[in-house]
């Protein structure tokens, strides 16, 4: 029997797009928990369809959302740093770098 290897998981959107999605989401959810439908509403959608879930998964890949399976999500401390710090600050730059290296596939490269 031949065992097929799966392709590695990777974010479905670029980091810049993920940060923009975070900018759109933050005013609606701030530091609280949110359901996929809350994110869909923040992003101008009427349902938490495939593209919305892909965007949420990408935010998780970059370490911008903390979420356990079957539970609501919450913005991570890294996401809050990206939302609340000056882009020229050392903290913001470190959070940006950490986000870019968070996906395992990107770390390997």
PDB file of N, CA and C in Angstrom:
ATOM      1  N   UNK A   1       0.834  -1.171   0.000  1.00  0.00           N
ATOM      2  CA  UNK A   1       0.000   0.000   0.000  1.00  0.00           C
ATOM      3  C   UNK A   1       0.887   1.245   0.000  1.00  0.00           C
ATOM      4  N   UNK A   2       0.597   2.148  -0.895  1.00  0.00           N
ATOM      5  CA  UNK A   2       1.364   3.383  -1.010  1.00  0.00           C
ATOM      6  C   UNK A   2       0.731   4.448  -0.121  1.00  0.00           C
ATOM      7  N   UNK A   3       1.548   5.052   0.708  1.00  0.00           N
ATOM      8  CA  UNK A   3       1.064   6.118   1.586  1.00  0.00           C
ATOM      9  C   UNK A   3       1.325   7.451   0.909  1.00  0.00           C
ATOM     10  N   UNK A   4       0.245   8.188   0.721  1.00  0.00           N
ATOM     11  CA  UNK A   4       0.362   9.493   0.077  1.00  0.00           C
ATOM     12  C   UNK A   4       0.628  10.552   1.135  1.00  0.00           C
ATOM     13  N   UNK A   5       1.598  11.388   0.861  1.00  0.00           N
ATOM     14  CA  UNK A   5       1.870  12.487   1.769  1.00  0.00           C
ATOM     15  C   UNK A   5       1.017  13.680   1.381  1.00  0.00           C
ATOM     16  N   UNK A   6       0.490  14.339   2.382  1.00  0.00           N
ATOM     17  CA  UNK A   6      -0.292  15.539   2.141  1.00  0.00           C
ATOM     18  C   UNK A   6       0.637  16.720   1.926  1.00  0.00           C
ATOM     19  N   UNK A   7       0.170  17.663   1.179  1.00  0.00           N
ATOM     20  CA  UNK A   7       0.907  18.919   1.040  1.00  0.00           C
ATOM     21  C   UNK A   7       0.885  19.630   2.380  1.00  0.00           C
ATOM     22  N   UNK A   8       1.939  20.375   2.689  1.00  0.00           N
ATOM     23  CA  UNK A   8       1.948  21.087   3.977  1.00  0.00           C
ATOM     24  C   UNK A   8       0.907  22.208   3.985  1.00  0.00           C
ATOM     25  N   UNK A   9       0.379  22.491   5.176  1.00  0.00           N
ATOM     26  CA  UNK A   9      -0.563  23.593   5.315  1.00  0.00           C
ATOM     27  C   UNK A   9       0.163  24.918   5.128  1.00  0.00           C
ATOM     28  N   UNK A  10      -0.520  25.874   4.557  1.00  0.00           N
ATOM     29  CA  UNK A  10       0.054  27.204   4.381  1.00  0.00           C
ATOM     30  C   UNK A  10      -1.088  28.211   4.340  1.00  0.00           C
ATOM     31  N   UNK A  11      -0.799  29.467   4.640  1.00  0.00           N
ATOM     32  CA  UNK A  11      -1.857  30.485   4.622  1.00  0.00           C
ATOM     33  C   UNK A  11      -2.391  30.698   3.214  1.00  0.00           C
ATOM     34  N   UNK A  12      -3.694  30.913   3.123  1.00  0.00           N
ATOM     35  CA  UNK A  12      -4.340  31.116   1.828  1.00  0.00           C
ATOM     36  C   UNK A  12      -4.235  32.538   1.304  1.00  0.00           C
ATOM     37  N   UNK A  13      -3.705  33.462   2.120  1.00  0.00           N
ATOM     38  CA  UNK A  13      -3.533  34.851   1.677  1.00  0.00           C
ATOM     39  C   UNK A  13      -2.169  35.356   2.131  1.00  0.00           C
ATOM     40  N   UNK A  14      -1.698  36.413   1.503  1.00  0.00           N
ATOM     41  CA  UNK A  14      -0.416  37.029   1.862  1.00  0.00           C
ATOM     42  C   UNK A  14      -0.518  37.700   3.224  1.00  0.00           C
ATOM     43  N   UNK A  15       0.607  37.884   3.874  1.00  0.00           N
ATOM     44  CA  UNK A  15       0.635  38.528   5.182  1.00  0.00           C
ATOM     45  C   UNK A  15       0.064  39.942   5.119  1.00  0.00           C
ATOM     46  N   UNK A  16       0.368  40.687   4.079  1.00  0.00           N
ATOM     47  CA  UNK A  16      -0.171  42.050   3.950  1.00  0.00           C
ATOM     48  C   UNK A  16      -1.696  42.028   3.899  1.00  0.00           C
ATOM     49  N   UNK A  17      -2.261  41.057   3.195  1.00  0.00           N
ATOM     50  CA  UNK A  17      -3.719  40.926   3.134  1.00  0.00           C
ATOM     51  C   UNK A  17      -4.284  40.487   4.485  1.00  0.00           C
ATOM     52  N   UNK A  18      -3.547  39.661   5.200  1.00  0.00           N
ATOM     53  CA  UNK A  18      -3.978  39.215   6.523  1.00  0.00           C
ATOM     54  C   UNK A  18      -4.001  40.395   7.498  1.00  0.00           C
ATOM     55  N   UNK A  19      -3.012  41.258   7.401  1.00  0.00           N
ATOM     56  CA  UNK A  19      -2.979  42.432   8.280  1.00  0.00           C
ATOM     57  C   UNK A  19      -4.113  43.386   7.935  1.00  0.00           C
ATOM     58  N   UNK A  20      -4.431  43.524   6.665  1.00  0.00           N
ATOM     59  CA  UNK A  20      -5.576  44.357   6.284  1.00  0.00           C
ATOM     60  C   UNK A  20      -6.876  43.748   6.809  1.00  0.00           C
ATOM     61  N   UNK A  21      -7.010  42.441   6.721  1.00  0.00           N
ATOM     62  CA  UNK A  21      -8.193  41.764   7.264  1.00  0.00           C
ATOM     63  C   UNK A  21      -8.278  41.991   8.769  1.00  0.00           C
ATOM     64  N   UNK A  22      -7.133  41.973   9.427  1.00  0.00           N
ATOM     65  CA  UNK A  22      -7.073  42.230  10.861  1.00  0.00           C
ATOM     66  C   UNK A  22      -7.509  43.663  11.168  1.00  0.00           C
ATOM     67  N   UNK A  23      -7.083  44.616  10.352  1.00  0.00           N
ATOM     68  CA  UNK A  23      -7.495  46.016  10.532  1.00  0.00           C
ATOM     69  C   UNK A  23      -9.005  46.181  10.384  1.00  0.00           C
ATOM     70  N   UNK A  24      -9.598  45.408   9.499  1.00  0.00           N
ATOM     71  CA  UNK A  24     -11.051  45.467   9.317  1.00  0.00           C
ATOM     72  C   UNK A  24     -11.793  44.767  10.455  1.00  0.00           C
ATOM     73  N   UNK A  25     -11.192  43.732  11.013  1.00  0.00           N
ATOM     74  CA  UNK A  25     -11.816  42.942  12.062  1.00  0.00           C
ATOM     75  C   UNK A  25     -11.693  43.590  13.433  1.00  0.00           C
ATOM     76  N   UNK A  26     -10.555  44.182  13.727  1.00  0.00           N
ATOM     77  CA  UNK A  26     -10.283  44.701  15.073  1.00  0.00           C
ATOM     78  C   UNK A  26     -11.356  45.662  15.600  1.00  0.00           C
ATOM     79  N   UNK A  27     -11.818  46.656  14.831  1.00  0.00           N
ATOM     80  CA  UNK A  27     -12.828  47.575  15.384  1.00  0.00           C
ATOM     81  C   UNK A  27     -14.122  46.871  15.812  1.00  0.00           C
ATOM     82  N   UNK A  28     -14.436  45.766  15.186  1.00  0.00           N
ATOM     83  CA  UNK A  28     -15.679  45.047  15.500  1.00  0.00           C
ATOM     84  C   UNK A  28     -15.547  44.136  16.726  1.00  0.00           C
ATOM     85  N   UNK A  29     -14.364  43.506  16.900  1.00  0.00           N
ATOM     86  CA  UNK A  29     -14.228  42.500  17.954  1.00  0.00           C
ATOM     87  C   UNK A  29     -13.303  42.931  19.088  1.00  0.00           C
ATOM     88  N   UNK A  30     -12.406  43.836  18.821  1.00  0.00           N
ATOM     89  CA  UNK A  30     -11.411  44.331  19.775  1.00  0.00           C
ATOM     90  C   UNK A  30     -10.756  43.170  20.522  1.00  0.00           C
ATOM     91  N   UNK A  31     -10.859  43.138  21.837  1.00  0.00           N
ATOM     92  CA  UNK A  31     -10.169  42.104  22.616  1.00  0.00           C
ATOM     93  C   UNK A  31     -11.070  40.929  22.995  1.00  0.00           C
ATOM     94  N   UNK A  32     -12.306  40.947  22.525  1.00  0.00           N
ATOM     95  CA  UNK A  32     -13.262  39.908  22.894  1.00  0.00           C
ATOM     96  C   UNK A  32     -13.239  38.711  21.962  1.00  0.00           C
ATOM     97  N   UNK A  33     -13.988  37.699  22.340  1.00  0.00           N
ATOM     98  CA  UNK A  33     -14.132  36.515  21.490  1.00  0.00           C
ATOM     99  C   UNK A  33     -15.087  36.831  20.347  1.00  0.00           C
ATOM    100  N   UNK A  34     -14.925  36.098  19.259  1.00  0.00           N
ATOM    101  CA  UNK A  34     -15.807  36.289  18.113  1.00  0.00           C
ATOM    102  C   UNK A  34     -16.012  34.974  17.387  1.00  0.00           C
ATOM    103  N   UNK A  35     -17.178  34.860  16.780  1.00  0.00           N
ATOM    104  CA  UNK A  35     -17.534  33.689  15.974  1.00  0.00           C
ATOM    105  C   UNK A  35     -17.186  33.985  14.510  1.00  0.00           C
ATOM    106  N   UNK A  36     -17.090  32.948  13.684  1.00  0.00           N
ATOM    107  CA  UNK A  36     -16.822  33.188  12.264  1.00  0.00           C
ATOM    108  C   UNK A  36     -17.813  34.151  11.620  1.00  0.00           C
ATOM    109  N   UNK A  37     -19.063  34.113  12.055  1.00  0.00           N
ATOM    110  CA  UNK A  37     -20.066  35.017  11.487  1.00  0.00           C
ATOM    111  C   UNK A  37     -19.763  36.477  11.835  1.00  0.00           C
ATOM    112  N   UNK A  38     -19.201  36.728  13.009  1.00  0.00           N
ATOM    113  CA  UNK A  38     -18.795  38.087  13.378  1.00  0.00           C
ATOM    114  C   UNK A  38     -17.700  38.589  12.433  1.00  0.00           C
ATOM    115  N   UNK A  39     -16.760  37.718  12.109  1.00  0.00           N
ATOM    116  CA  UNK A  39     -15.694  38.082  11.172  1.00  0.00           C
ATOM    117  C   UNK A  39     -16.285  38.327   9.788  1.00  0.00           C
ATOM    118  N   UNK A  40     -17.202  37.481   9.378  1.00  0.00           N
ATOM    119  CA  UNK A  40     -17.838  37.656   8.069  1.00  0.00           C
ATOM    120  C   UNK A  40     -18.510  39.019   7.985  1.00  0.00           C
ATOM    121  N   UNK A  41     -19.227  39.399   9.029  1.00  0.00           N
ATOM    122  CA  UNK A  41     -19.879  40.707   9.043  1.00  0.00           C
ATOM    123  C   UNK A  41     -18.856  41.838   8.968  1.00  0.00           C
ATOM    124  N   UNK A  42     -17.761  41.704   9.687  1.00  0.00           N
ATOM    125  CA  UNK A  42     -16.712  42.729   9.670  1.00  0.00           C
ATOM    126  C   UNK A  42     -16.098  42.868   8.282  1.00  0.00           C
ATOM    127  N   UNK A  43     -16.086  41.774   7.532  1.00  0.00           N
ATOM    128  CA  UNK A  43     -15.487  41.783   6.203  1.00  0.00           C
ATOM    129  C   UNK A  43     -16.520  41.964   5.099  1.00  0.00           C
ATOM    130  N   UNK A  44     -17.732  42.353   5.470  1.00  0.00           N
ATOM    131  CA  UNK A  44     -18.756  42.683   4.485  1.00  0.00           C
ATOM    132  C   UNK A  44     -19.436  41.499   3.831  1.00  0.00           C
ATOM    133  N   UNK A  45     -19.447  40.368   4.500  1.00  0.00           N
ATOM    134  CA  UNK A  45     -20.101  39.185   3.955  1.00  0.00           C
ATOM    135  C   UNK A  45     -21.319  38.839   4.812  1.00  0.00           C
ATOM    136  N   UNK A  46     -22.273  38.172   4.191  1.00  0.00           N
ATOM    137  CA  UNK A  46     -23.483  37.790   4.916  1.00  0.00           C
ATOM    138  C   UNK A  46     -23.424  36.357   5.441  1.00  0.00           C
ATOM    139  N   UNK A  47     -22.352  35.629   5.102  1.00  0.00           N
ATOM    140  CA  UNK A  47     -22.219  34.271   5.608  1.00  0.00           C
ATOM    141  C   UNK A  47     -20.745  33.935   5.817  1.00  0.00           C
ATOM    142  N   UNK A  48     -20.506  32.998   6.699  1.00  0.00           N
ATOM    143  CA  UNK A  48     -19.148  32.541   6.971  1.00  0.00           C
ATOM    144  C   UNK A  48     -18.810  31.424   5.994  1.00  0.00           C
ATOM    145  N   UNK A  49     -18.714  31.790   4.722  1.00  0.00           N
ATOM    146  CA  UNK A  49     -18.498  30.824   3.638  1.00  0.00           C
ATOM    147  C   UNK A  49     -17.018  30.458   3.510  1.00  0.00           C
ATOM    148  N   UNK A  50     -16.700  29.719   2.479  1.00  0.00           N
ATOM    149  CA  UNK A  50     -15.332  29.265   2.236  1.00  0.00           C
ATOM    150  C   UNK A  50     -14.290  30.366   2.234  1.00  0.00           C
ATOM    151  N   UNK A  51     -14.485  31.463   1.482  1.00  0.00           N
ATOM    152  CA  UNK A  51     -13.477  32.530   1.486  1.00  0.00           C
ATOM    153  C   UNK A  51     -13.272  33.156   2.867  1.00  0.00           C
ATOM    154  N   UNK A  52     -14.316  33.270   3.653  1.00  0.00           N
ATOM    155  CA  UNK A  52     -14.204  33.817   5.004  1.00  0.00           C
ATOM    156  C   UNK A  52     -13.410  32.858   5.886  1.00  0.00           C
ATOM    157  N   UNK A  53     -13.721  31.587   5.788  1.00  0.00           N
ATOM    158  CA  UNK A  53     -13.003  30.595   6.588  1.00  0.00           C
ATOM    159  C   UNK A  53     -11.538  30.483   6.162  1.00  0.00           C
ATOM    160  N   UNK A  54     -11.267  30.661   4.881  1.00  0.00           N
ATOM    161  CA  UNK A  54      -9.879  30.657   4.397  1.00  0.00           C
ATOM    162  C   UNK A  54      -9.107  31.839   4.989  1.00  0.00           C
ATOM    163  N   UNK A  55      -9.763  32.988   5.050  1.00  0.00           N
ATOM    164  CA  UNK A  55      -9.128  34.180   5.629  1.00  0.00           C
ATOM    165  C   UNK A  55      -8.870  33.970   7.127  1.00  0.00           C
ATOM    166  N   UNK A  56      -9.847  33.410   7.828  1.00  0.00           N
ATOM    167  CA  UNK A  56      -9.656  33.123   9.254  1.00  0.00           C
ATOM    168  C   UNK A  56      -8.514  32.123   9.473  1.00  0.00           C
ATOM    169  N   UNK A  57      -8.464  31.103   8.626  1.00  0.00           N
ATOM    170  CA  UNK A  57      -7.390  30.109   8.742  1.00  0.00           C
ATOM    171  C   UNK A  57      -6.028  30.753   8.509  1.00  0.00           C
ATOM    172  N   UNK A  58      -5.954  31.670   7.556  1.00  0.00           N
ATOM    173  CA  UNK A  58      -4.688  32.363   7.293  1.00  0.00           C
ATOM    174  C   UNK A  58      -4.271  33.188   8.507  1.00  0.00           C
ATOM    175  N   UNK A  59      -5.227  33.869   9.134  1.00  0.00           N
ATOM    176  CA  UNK A  59      -4.906  34.645  10.331  1.00  0.00           C
ATOM    177  C   UNK A  59      -4.374  33.736  11.436  1.00  0.00           C
ATOM    178  N   UNK A  60      -4.936  32.527  11.539  1.00  0.00           N
ATOM    179  CA  UNK A  60      -4.425  31.565  12.518  1.00  0.00           C
ATOM    180  C   UNK A  60      -3.021  31.106  12.141  1.00  0.00           C
ATOM    181  N   UNK A  61      -2.785  30.854  10.857  1.00  0.00           N
ATOM    182  CA  UNK A  61      -1.452  30.433  10.402  1.00  0.00           C
ATOM    183  C   UNK A  61      -0.392  31.467  10.764  1.00  0.00           C
ATOM    184  N   UNK A  62      -0.746  32.739  10.661  1.00  0.00           N
ATOM    185  CA  UNK A  62       0.200  33.812  10.973  1.00  0.00           C
ATOM    186  C   UNK A  62       0.277  34.117  12.469  1.00  0.00           C
ATOM    187  N   UNK A  63      -0.496  33.403  13.274  1.00  0.00           N
ATOM    188  CA  UNK A  63      -0.471  33.610  14.717  1.00  0.00           C
ATOM    189  C   UNK A  63      -1.213  34.853  15.164  1.00  0.00           C
ATOM    190  N   UNK A  64      -2.188  35.287  14.378  1.00  0.00           N
ATOM    191  CA  UNK A  64      -2.928  36.502  14.696  1.00  0.00           C
ATOM    192  C   UNK A  64      -4.247  36.212  15.405  1.00  0.00           C
ATOM    193  N   UNK A  65      -4.670  34.951  15.393  1.00  0.00           N
ATOM    194  CA  UNK A  65      -5.883  34.539  16.084  1.00  0.00           C
ATOM    195  C   UNK A  65      -5.550  33.333  16.953  1.00  0.00           C
ATOM    196  N   UNK A  66      -6.014  33.381  18.175  1.00  0.00           N
ATOM    197  CA  UNK A  66      -5.945  32.220  19.068  1.00  0.00           C
ATOM    198  C   UNK A  66      -7.314  31.562  19.033  1.00  0.00           C
ATOM    199  N   UNK A  67      -7.346  30.286  18.678  1.00  0.00           N
ATOM    200  CA  UNK A  67      -8.626  29.580  18.603  1.00  0.00           C
ATOM    201  C   UNK A  67      -8.390  28.089  18.722  1.00  0.00           C
ATOM    202  N   UNK A  68      -9.156  27.479  19.594  1.00  0.00           N
ATOM    203  CA  UNK A  68      -9.146  26.028  19.705  1.00  0.00           C
ATOM    204  C   UNK A  68     -10.295  25.496  18.859  1.00  0.00           C
ATOM    205  N   UNK A  69     -10.144  24.284  18.381  1.00  0.00           N
ATOM    206  CA  UNK A  69     -11.155  23.698  17.504  1.00  0.00           C
ATOM    207  C   UNK A  69     -12.529  23.707  18.171  1.00  0.00           C
ATOM    208  N   UNK A  70     -13.498  24.212  17.431  1.00  0.00           N
ATOM    209  CA  UNK A  70     -14.866  24.244  17.914  1.00  0.00           C
ATOM    210  C   UNK A  70     -15.188  25.401  18.846  1.00  0.00           C
ATOM    211  N   UNK A  71     -14.234  26.289  19.089  1.00  0.00           N
ATOM    212  CA  UNK A  71     -14.465  27.427  19.979  1.00  0.00           C
ATOM    213  C   UNK A  71     -14.377  28.731  19.195  1.00  0.00           C
ATOM    214  N   UNK A  72     -14.834  29.799  19.812  1.00  0.00           N
ATOM    215  CA  UNK A  72     -14.716  31.116  19.201  1.00  0.00           C
ATOM    216  C   UNK A  72     -13.257  31.559  19.186  1.00  0.00           C
ATOM    217  N   UNK A  73     -12.936  32.449  18.261  1.00  0.00           N
ATOM    218  CA  UNK A  73     -11.587  32.966  18.156  1.00  0.00           C
ATOM    219  C   UNK A  73     -11.410  34.221  18.990  1.00  0.00           C
ATOM    220  N   UNK A  74     -10.157  34.603  19.159  1.00  0.00           N
ATOM    221  CA  UNK A  74      -9.804  35.815  19.885  1.00  0.00           C
ATOM    222  C   UNK A  74      -8.503  36.326  19.272  1.00  0.00           C
ATOM    223  N   UNK A  75      -8.375  37.632  19.131  1.00  0.00           N
ATOM    224  CA  UNK A  75      -7.146  38.175  18.577  1.00  0.00           C
ATOM    225  C   UNK A  75      -5.992  37.887  19.528  1.00  0.00           C
ATOM    226  N   UNK A  76      -4.868  37.468  18.975  1.00  0.00           N
ATOM    227  CA  UNK A  76      -3.696  37.138  19.784  1.00  0.00           C
ATOM    228  C   UNK A  76      -2.996  38.412  20.238  1.00  0.00           C
ATOM    229  N   UNK A  77      -2.072  38.251  21.161  1.00  0.00           N
ATOM    230  CA  UNK A  77      -1.295  39.414  21.617  1.00  0.00           C
ATOM    231  C   UNK A  77      -0.480  39.988  20.459  1.00  0.00           C
ATOM    232  N   UNK A  78      -0.036  39.135  19.548  1.00  0.00           N
ATOM    233  CA  UNK A  78       0.699  39.608  18.366  1.00  0.00           C
ATOM    234  C   UNK A  78      -0.202  40.478  17.496  1.00  0.00           C
ATOM    235  N   UNK A  79      -1.451  40.059  17.318  1.00  0.00           N
ATOM    236  CA  UNK A  79      -2.402  40.848  16.530  1.00  0.00           C
ATOM    237  C   UNK A  79      -2.650  42.195  17.185  1.00  0.00           C
ATOM    238  N   UNK A  80      -2.793  42.198  18.498  1.00  0.00           N
ATOM    239  CA  UNK A  80      -3.019  43.452  19.209  1.00  0.00           C
ATOM    240  C   UNK A  80      -1.809  44.374  19.085  1.00  0.00           C
ATOM    241  N   UNK A  81      -0.618  43.809  19.096  1.00  0.00           N
ATOM    242  CA  UNK A  81       0.589  44.617  18.881  1.00  0.00           C
ATOM    243  C   UNK A  81       0.546  45.260  17.509  1.00  0.00           C
ATOM    244  N   UNK A  82       0.150  44.505  16.493  1.00  0.00           N
ATOM    245  CA  UNK A  82       0.077  45.044  15.135  1.00  0.00           C
ATOM    246  C   UNK A  82      -1.016  46.099  15.000  1.00  0.00           C
ATOM    247  N   UNK A  83      -2.056  45.997  15.807  1.00  0.00           N
ATOM    248  CA  UNK A  83      -3.149  46.966  15.732  1.00  0.00           C
ATOM    249  C   UNK A  83      -2.873  48.221  16.559  1.00  0.00           C
ATOM    250  N   UNK A  84      -2.172  48.087  17.660  1.00  0.00           N
ATOM    251  CA  UNK A  84      -2.077  49.184  18.618  1.00  0.00           C
ATOM    252  C   UNK A  84      -0.724  49.901  18.659  1.00  0.00           C
ATOM    253  N   UNK A  85       0.300  49.303  18.113  1.00  0.00           N
ATOM    254  CA  UNK A  85       1.628  49.923  18.146  1.00  0.00           C
ATOM    255  C   UNK A  85       1.903  50.694  16.867  1.00  0.00           C
ATOM    256  N   UNK A  86       2.802  51.627  16.977  1.00  0.00           N
ATOM    257  CA  UNK A  86       3.262  52.402  15.825  1.00  0.00           C
ATOM    258  C   UNK A  86       4.051  51.466  14.904  1.00  0.00           C
ATOM    259  N   UNK A  87       3.788  51.497  13.596  1.00  0.00           N
ATOM    260  CA  UNK A  87       4.523  50.620  12.674  1.00  0.00           C
ATOM    261  C   UNK A  87       6.041  50.826  12.699  1.00  0.00           C
ATOM    262  N   UNK A  88       6.505  51.948  13.175  1.00  0.00           N
ATOM    263  CA  UNK A  88       7.949  52.185  13.254  1.00  0.00           C
ATOM    264  C   UNK A  88       8.558  51.633  14.537  1.00  0.00           C
ATOM    265  N   UNK A  89       7.710  51.178  15.472  1.00  0.00           N
ATOM    266  CA  UNK A  89       8.229  50.706  16.756  1.00  0.00           C
ATOM    267  C   UNK A  89       8.891  49.339  16.618  1.00  0.00           C
ATOM    268  N   UNK A  90       9.783  49.077  17.547  1.00  0.00           N
ATOM    269  CA  UNK A  90      10.491  47.797  17.573  1.00  0.00           C
ATOM    270  C   UNK A  90       9.508  46.650  17.810  1.00  0.00           C
ATOM    271  N   UNK A  91       8.503  46.869  18.678  1.00  0.00           N
ATOM    272  CA  UNK A  91       7.518  45.827  18.986  1.00  0.00           C
ATOM    273  C   UNK A  91       6.711  45.449  17.750  1.00  0.00           C
ATOM    274  N   UNK A  92       6.296  46.462  16.989  1.00  0.00           N
ATOM    275  CA  UNK A  92       5.529  46.206  15.766  1.00  0.00           C
ATOM    276  C   UNK A  92       6.375  45.416  14.771  1.00  0.00           C
ATOM    277  N   UNK A  93       7.604  45.848  14.571  1.00  0.00           N
ATOM    278  CA  UNK A  93       8.487  45.180  13.608  1.00  0.00           C
ATOM    279  C   UNK A  93       8.756  43.732  14.009  1.00  0.00           C
ATOM    280  N   UNK A  94       8.920  43.496  15.325  1.00  0.00           N
ATOM    281  CA  UNK A  94       9.138  42.130  15.801  1.00  0.00           C
ATOM    282  C   UNK A  94       7.888  41.278  15.585  1.00  0.00           C
ATOM    283  N   UNK A  95       6.717  41.834  15.860  1.00  0.00           N
ATOM    284  CA  UNK A  95       5.457  41.102  15.654  1.00  0.00           C
ATOM    285  C   UNK A  95       5.268  40.779  14.171  1.00  0.00           C
ATOM    286  N   UNK A  96       5.616  41.709  13.313  1.00  0.00           N
ATOM    287  CA  UNK A  96       5.518  41.488  11.870  1.00  0.00           C
ATOM    288  C   UNK A  96       6.455  40.363  11.434  1.00  0.00           C
ATOM    289  N   UNK A  97       7.675  40.402  11.929  1.00  0.00           N
ATOM    290  CA  UNK A  97       8.652  39.355  11.595  1.00  0.00           C
ATOM    291  C   UNK A  97       8.179  37.996  12.109  1.00  0.00           C
ATOM    292  N   UNK A  98       7.716  37.960  13.352  1.00  0.00           N
ATOM    293  CA  UNK A  98       7.242  36.698  13.931  1.00  0.00           C
ATOM    294  C   UNK A  98       6.060  36.139  13.132  1.00  0.00           C
ATOM    295  N   UNK A  99       5.160  37.018  12.701  1.00  0.00           N
ATOM    296  CA  UNK A  99       4.014  36.575  11.898  1.00  0.00           C
ATOM    297  C   UNK A  99       4.463  35.972  10.577  1.00  0.00           C
ATOM    298  N   UNK A 100       5.454  36.602   9.968  1.00  0.00           N
ATOM    299  CA  UNK A 100       5.917  36.118   8.662  1.00  0.00           C
ATOM    300  C   UNK A 100       6.595  34.758   8.765  1.00  0.00           C
ATOM    301  N   UNK A 101       7.154  34.452   9.927  1.00  0.00           N
ATOM    302  CA  UNK A 101       7.844  33.169  10.109  1.00  0.00           C
ATOM    303  C   UNK A 101       7.001  32.122  10.827  1.00  0.00           C
ATOM    304  N   UNK A 102       5.790  32.467  11.228  1.00  0.00           N
ATOM    305  CA  UNK A 102       4.927  31.545  11.981  1.00  0.00           C
ATOM    306  C   UNK A 102       4.522  30.297  11.193  1.00  0.00           C
ATOM    307  N   UNK A 103       4.074  30.423   9.945  1.00  0.00           N
ATOM    308  CA  UNK A 103       3.690  29.202   9.214  1.00  0.00           C
ATOM    309  C   UNK A 103       4.889  28.258   9.061  1.00  0.00           C
ATOM    310  N   UNK A 104       4.688  26.997   9.406  1.00  0.00           N
ATOM    311  CA  UNK A 104       5.784  26.017   9.386  1.00  0.00           C
ATOM    312  C   UNK A 104       6.443  25.933   8.012  1.00  0.00           C
ATOM    313  N   UNK A 105       5.651  25.999   6.955  1.00  0.00           N
ATOM    314  CA  UNK A 105       6.198  25.923   5.608  1.00  0.00           C
ATOM    315  C   UNK A 105       7.162  27.079   5.357  1.00  0.00           C
ATOM    316  N   UNK A 106       6.840  28.261   5.840  1.00  0.00           N
ATOM    317  CA  UNK A 106       7.694  29.433   5.631  1.00  0.00           C
ATOM    318  C   UNK A 106       8.956  29.334   6.467  1.00  0.00           C
ATOM    319  N   UNK A 107       8.856  28.783   7.678  1.00  0.00           N
ATOM    320  CA  UNK A 107      10.030  28.603   8.531  1.00  0.00           C
ATOM    321  C   UNK A 107      11.039  27.677   7.881  1.00  0.00           C
ATOM    322  N   UNK A 108      10.529  26.629   7.200  1.00  0.00           N
ATOM    323  CA  UNK A 108      11.404  25.656   6.568  1.00  0.00           C
ATOM    324  C   UNK A 108      12.171  26.263   5.399  1.00  0.00           C
ATOM    325  N   UNK A 109      11.561  27.232   4.746  1.00  0.00           N
ATOM    326  CA  UNK A 109      12.211  27.847   3.591  1.00  0.00           C
ATOM    327  C   UNK A 109      13.295  28.767   4.067  1.00  0.00           C
TER     328      UNK A 109
END
